[in-house]
Coordinates of C-alpha atoms in Angstrom, one line a residue:
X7 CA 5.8 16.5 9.7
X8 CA 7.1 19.9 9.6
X9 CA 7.2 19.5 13.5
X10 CA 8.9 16.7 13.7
X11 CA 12.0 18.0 11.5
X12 CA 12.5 20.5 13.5
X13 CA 12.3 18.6 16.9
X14 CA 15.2 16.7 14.9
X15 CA 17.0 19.9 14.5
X16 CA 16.1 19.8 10.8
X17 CA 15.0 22.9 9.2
X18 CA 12.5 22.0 6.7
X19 CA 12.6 23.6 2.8
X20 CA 8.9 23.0 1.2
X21 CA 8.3 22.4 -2.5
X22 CA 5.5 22.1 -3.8
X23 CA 3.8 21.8 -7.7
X24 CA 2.3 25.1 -8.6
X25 CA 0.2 25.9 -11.7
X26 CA 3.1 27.8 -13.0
X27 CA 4.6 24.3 -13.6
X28 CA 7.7 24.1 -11.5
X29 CA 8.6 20.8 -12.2
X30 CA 10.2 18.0 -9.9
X31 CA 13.4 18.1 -11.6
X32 CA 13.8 21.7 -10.8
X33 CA 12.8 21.6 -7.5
X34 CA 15.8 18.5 -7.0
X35 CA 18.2 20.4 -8.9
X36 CA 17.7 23.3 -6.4
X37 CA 17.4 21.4 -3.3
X38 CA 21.0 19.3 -4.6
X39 CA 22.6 22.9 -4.8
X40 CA 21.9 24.0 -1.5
X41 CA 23.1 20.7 0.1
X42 CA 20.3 19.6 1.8
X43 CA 20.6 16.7 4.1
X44 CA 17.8 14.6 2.6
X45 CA 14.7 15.1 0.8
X46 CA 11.0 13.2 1.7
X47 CA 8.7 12.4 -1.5
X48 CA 5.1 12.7 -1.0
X49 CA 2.8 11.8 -3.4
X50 CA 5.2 11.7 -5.8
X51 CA 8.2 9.1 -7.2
X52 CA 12.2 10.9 -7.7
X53 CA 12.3 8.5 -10.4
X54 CA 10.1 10.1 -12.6
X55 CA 11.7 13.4 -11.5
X56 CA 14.1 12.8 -15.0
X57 CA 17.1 10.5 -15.5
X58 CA 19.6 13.0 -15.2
X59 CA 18.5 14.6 -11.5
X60 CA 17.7 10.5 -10.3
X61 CA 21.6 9.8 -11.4
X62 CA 22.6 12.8 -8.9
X63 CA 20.3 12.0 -6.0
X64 CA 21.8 8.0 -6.2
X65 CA 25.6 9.3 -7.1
X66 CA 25.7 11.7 -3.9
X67 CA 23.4 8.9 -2.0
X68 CA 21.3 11.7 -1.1
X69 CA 19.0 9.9 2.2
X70 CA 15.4 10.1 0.5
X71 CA 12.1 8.7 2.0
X72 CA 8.9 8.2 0.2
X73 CA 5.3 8.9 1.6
X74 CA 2.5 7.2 -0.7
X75 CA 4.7 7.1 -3.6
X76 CA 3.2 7.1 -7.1
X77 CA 5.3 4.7 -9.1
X78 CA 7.0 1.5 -7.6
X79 CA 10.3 2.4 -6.6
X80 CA 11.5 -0.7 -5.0
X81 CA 15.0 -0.5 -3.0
X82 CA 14.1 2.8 -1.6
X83 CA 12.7 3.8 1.8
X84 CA 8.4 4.1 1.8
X85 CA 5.8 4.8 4.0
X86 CA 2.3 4.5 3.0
X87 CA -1.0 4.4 4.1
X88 CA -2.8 0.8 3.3
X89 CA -5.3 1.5 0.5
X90 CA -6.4 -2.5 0.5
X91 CA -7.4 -1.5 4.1
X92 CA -9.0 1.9 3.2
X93 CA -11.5 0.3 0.6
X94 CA -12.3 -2.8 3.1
X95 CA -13.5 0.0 5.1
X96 CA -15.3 1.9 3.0
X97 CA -16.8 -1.6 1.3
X98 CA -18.2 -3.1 4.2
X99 CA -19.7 0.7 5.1
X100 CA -21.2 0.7 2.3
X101 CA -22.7 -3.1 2.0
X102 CA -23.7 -3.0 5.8
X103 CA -26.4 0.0 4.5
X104 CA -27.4 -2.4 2.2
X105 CA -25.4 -1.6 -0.9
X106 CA -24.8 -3.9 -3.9
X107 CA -24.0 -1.5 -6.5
X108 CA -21.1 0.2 -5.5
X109 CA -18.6 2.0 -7.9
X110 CA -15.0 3.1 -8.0
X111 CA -13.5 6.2 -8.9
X112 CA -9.5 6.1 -9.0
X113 CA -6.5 8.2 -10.6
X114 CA -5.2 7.3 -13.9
X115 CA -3.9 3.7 -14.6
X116 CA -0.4 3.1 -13.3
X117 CA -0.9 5.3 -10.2
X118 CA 0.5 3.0 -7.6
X119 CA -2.0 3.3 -4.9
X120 CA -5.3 3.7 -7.4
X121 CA -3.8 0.7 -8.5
X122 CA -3.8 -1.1 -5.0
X123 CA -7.0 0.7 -4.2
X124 CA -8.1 -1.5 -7.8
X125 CA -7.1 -5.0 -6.8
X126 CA -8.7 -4.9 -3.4
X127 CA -11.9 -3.5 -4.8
X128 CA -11.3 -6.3 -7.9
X129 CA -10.8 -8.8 -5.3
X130 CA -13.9 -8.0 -3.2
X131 CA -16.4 -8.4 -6.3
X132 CA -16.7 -4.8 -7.4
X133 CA -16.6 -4.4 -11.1
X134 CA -17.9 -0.9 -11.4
X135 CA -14.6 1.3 -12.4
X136 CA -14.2 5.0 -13.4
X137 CA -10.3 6.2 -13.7
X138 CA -9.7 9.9 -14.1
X139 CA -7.6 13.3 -13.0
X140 CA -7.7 14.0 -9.8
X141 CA -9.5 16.8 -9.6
X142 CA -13.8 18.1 -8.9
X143 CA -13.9 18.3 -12.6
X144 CA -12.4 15.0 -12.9
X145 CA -14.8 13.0 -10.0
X146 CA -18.0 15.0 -11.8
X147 CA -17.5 13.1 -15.0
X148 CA -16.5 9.7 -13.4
X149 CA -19.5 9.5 -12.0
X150 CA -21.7 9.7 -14.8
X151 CA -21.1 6.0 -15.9
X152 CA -21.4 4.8 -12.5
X153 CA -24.9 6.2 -12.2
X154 CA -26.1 5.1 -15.6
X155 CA -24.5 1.4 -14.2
X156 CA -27.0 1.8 -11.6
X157 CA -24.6 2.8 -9.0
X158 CA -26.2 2.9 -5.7
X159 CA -22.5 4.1 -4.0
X160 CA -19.3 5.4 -5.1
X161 CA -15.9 5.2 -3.1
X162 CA -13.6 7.8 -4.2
X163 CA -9.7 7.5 -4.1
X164 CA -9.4 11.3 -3.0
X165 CA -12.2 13.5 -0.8
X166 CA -11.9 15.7 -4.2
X167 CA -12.9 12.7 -6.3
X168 CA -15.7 12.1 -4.0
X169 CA -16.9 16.2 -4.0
X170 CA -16.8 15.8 -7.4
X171 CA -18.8 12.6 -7.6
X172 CA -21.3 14.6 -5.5
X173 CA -21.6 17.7 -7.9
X174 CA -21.8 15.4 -10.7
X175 CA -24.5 13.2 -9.1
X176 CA -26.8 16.2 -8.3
X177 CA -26.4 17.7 -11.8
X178 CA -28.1 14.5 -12.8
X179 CA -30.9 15.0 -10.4
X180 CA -29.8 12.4 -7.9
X181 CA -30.0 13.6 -4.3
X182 CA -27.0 12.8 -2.1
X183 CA -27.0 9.9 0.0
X184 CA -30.7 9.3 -0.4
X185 CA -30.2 8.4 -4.3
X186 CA -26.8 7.5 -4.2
X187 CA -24.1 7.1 -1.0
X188 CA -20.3 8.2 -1.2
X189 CA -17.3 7.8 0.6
X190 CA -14.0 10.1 0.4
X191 CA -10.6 8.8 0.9
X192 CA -8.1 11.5 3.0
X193 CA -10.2 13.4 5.7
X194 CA -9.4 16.7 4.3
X195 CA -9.6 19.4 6.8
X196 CA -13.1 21.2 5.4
X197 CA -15.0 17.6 5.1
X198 CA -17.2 18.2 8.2
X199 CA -18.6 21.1 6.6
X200 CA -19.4 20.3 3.1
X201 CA -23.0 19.0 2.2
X202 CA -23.5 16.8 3.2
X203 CA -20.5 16.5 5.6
X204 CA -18.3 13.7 3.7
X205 CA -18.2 10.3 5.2
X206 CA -14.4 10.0 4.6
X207 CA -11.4 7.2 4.9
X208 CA -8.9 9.0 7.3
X209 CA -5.0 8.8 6.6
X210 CA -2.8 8.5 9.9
X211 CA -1.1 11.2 8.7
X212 CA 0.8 12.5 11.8
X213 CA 1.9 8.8 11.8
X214 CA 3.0 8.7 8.8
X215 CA 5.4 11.7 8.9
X216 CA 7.0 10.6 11.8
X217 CA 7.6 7.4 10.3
X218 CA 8.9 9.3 7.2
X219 CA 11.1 11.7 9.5
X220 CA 12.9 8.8 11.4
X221 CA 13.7 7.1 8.3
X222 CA 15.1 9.8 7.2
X223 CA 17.3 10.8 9.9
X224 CA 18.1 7.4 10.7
X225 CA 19.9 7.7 7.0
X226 CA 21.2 11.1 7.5
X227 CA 22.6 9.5 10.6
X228 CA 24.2 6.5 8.4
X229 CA 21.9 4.2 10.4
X230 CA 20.7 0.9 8.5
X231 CA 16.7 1.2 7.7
X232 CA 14.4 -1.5 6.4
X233 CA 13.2 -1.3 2.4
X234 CA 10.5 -3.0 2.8
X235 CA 7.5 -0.3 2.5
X236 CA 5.7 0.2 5.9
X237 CA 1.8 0.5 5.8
X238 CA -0.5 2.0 8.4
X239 CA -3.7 1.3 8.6
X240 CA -6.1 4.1 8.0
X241 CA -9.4 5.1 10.0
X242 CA -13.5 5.4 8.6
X243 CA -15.0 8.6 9.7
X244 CA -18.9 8.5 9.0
X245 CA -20.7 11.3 8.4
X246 CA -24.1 12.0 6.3
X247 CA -22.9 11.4 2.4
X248 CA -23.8 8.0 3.3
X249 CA -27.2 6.2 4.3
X250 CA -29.1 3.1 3.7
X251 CA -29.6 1.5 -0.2
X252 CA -32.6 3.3 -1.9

């Protein structure tokens, strides 16, 4: 995405959450007093940045764009990867290896797309649900209940869900995939290396940026863009976390 700014001529500022908790609201209150030309949201939603730095970005109509936002923010420029398509994927994986027990592991409730990653699991006949931080830690105890469901698979909303899931699984004595299948969501860039290598849902995300950039400039540019969100669909990459139903 980065590359993409600056083929626009755009010279892009990165901010990014730190464990010396630099909140949102700072980093808009900065970026509004340099006079940046727009801002791009990922992961993230400016509403919840605090009411008085979401009055300033809509008072000085600020162009903003956001990639897989966490909270609805309808009436605002998204792009998105479809999580409905990402667990189709990873579902009909899973159940072509002969799996009928099959978790979930999400982000907390209210996280827009753990949410939509919810409904399309709900609406494919899954009923095995773990909600938790993202984070190792957090996929290691999310597990736990899966397992002692009788779990046969887990799909993961994040690849550090899913390495979680793993390290919790094996504490339990569970060999992965020959006891118990998983599938990451993200493709992170050391996923062909891990053991085993992670059989992953990939995010388009040089796609995605691009998408995100145009939308921006078209705004910067005072060019009339669509509000309705656009999806992309994302890509199954199968490696070895997953094999056939014990």
């Amino acid at each position: 995405m980065a590359g993409a700014l600056v083929r626009r001529n755009l010279i892009p500022v990165l901010c990014t959450r730190t464990a010396d908790g630099v909140s949102e609201a700072h980093y808009i209150e900065m970026l509004l007093a340099r006079k940046v030309a727009g801002i791009i949201f990922v992961a993230a939603s400016y509403v919840d940045a605090g009411p008085e730095q979401t009055k300033a970005l809509r008072a000085r109509k600020l162009p903003i764009v956001l990639i897989n936002e966490a909270d609805e923010n309808l009436g605002v420029p998204r792009v998105a990867v479809d999580d409905a398509v990402a667990v189709d994927l990873a579902m009909a994986h899973l159940r072509d290896l002969g799996h009928q027990r099959i978790g979930l592991i999400v982000g907390p409730r209210g996280h827009v797309p753990s949410e939509r990653k919810l409904a399309e699991f709900r609406r494919l006949g899954g009923t095995l649900v773990a909600h938790t931080m993202f984070s190792i830690a957090g996929g290691q105890t999310a597990v736990a209940p899966l397992l002692e469901a009788g779990a046969t698979a887990v799909v993961c909303a994040s690849d550090t869900l899913a390495l979680g899931a793993i390290r919790g699984a094996r504490k339990q004595g569970r060999r992965v995939p020959e006891e118990l299948s998983v599938v990451g969501f993200d493709d992170s860039v050391y996923m062909p290396m891990m053991d085993p290598p992670l059989t992953t849902v990939r995010q388009p995300i040089a796609a995605i940026g691009v998408a995100a950039v145009n939308s921006l400039v078209a705004q910067i540019e005072r060019r009339p863009v669509p509000l309705d969100e656009e999806l992309f669909e994302p890509e199954l990459i199968v490696r070895s976390s997953t094999a056939a139903a014990p």
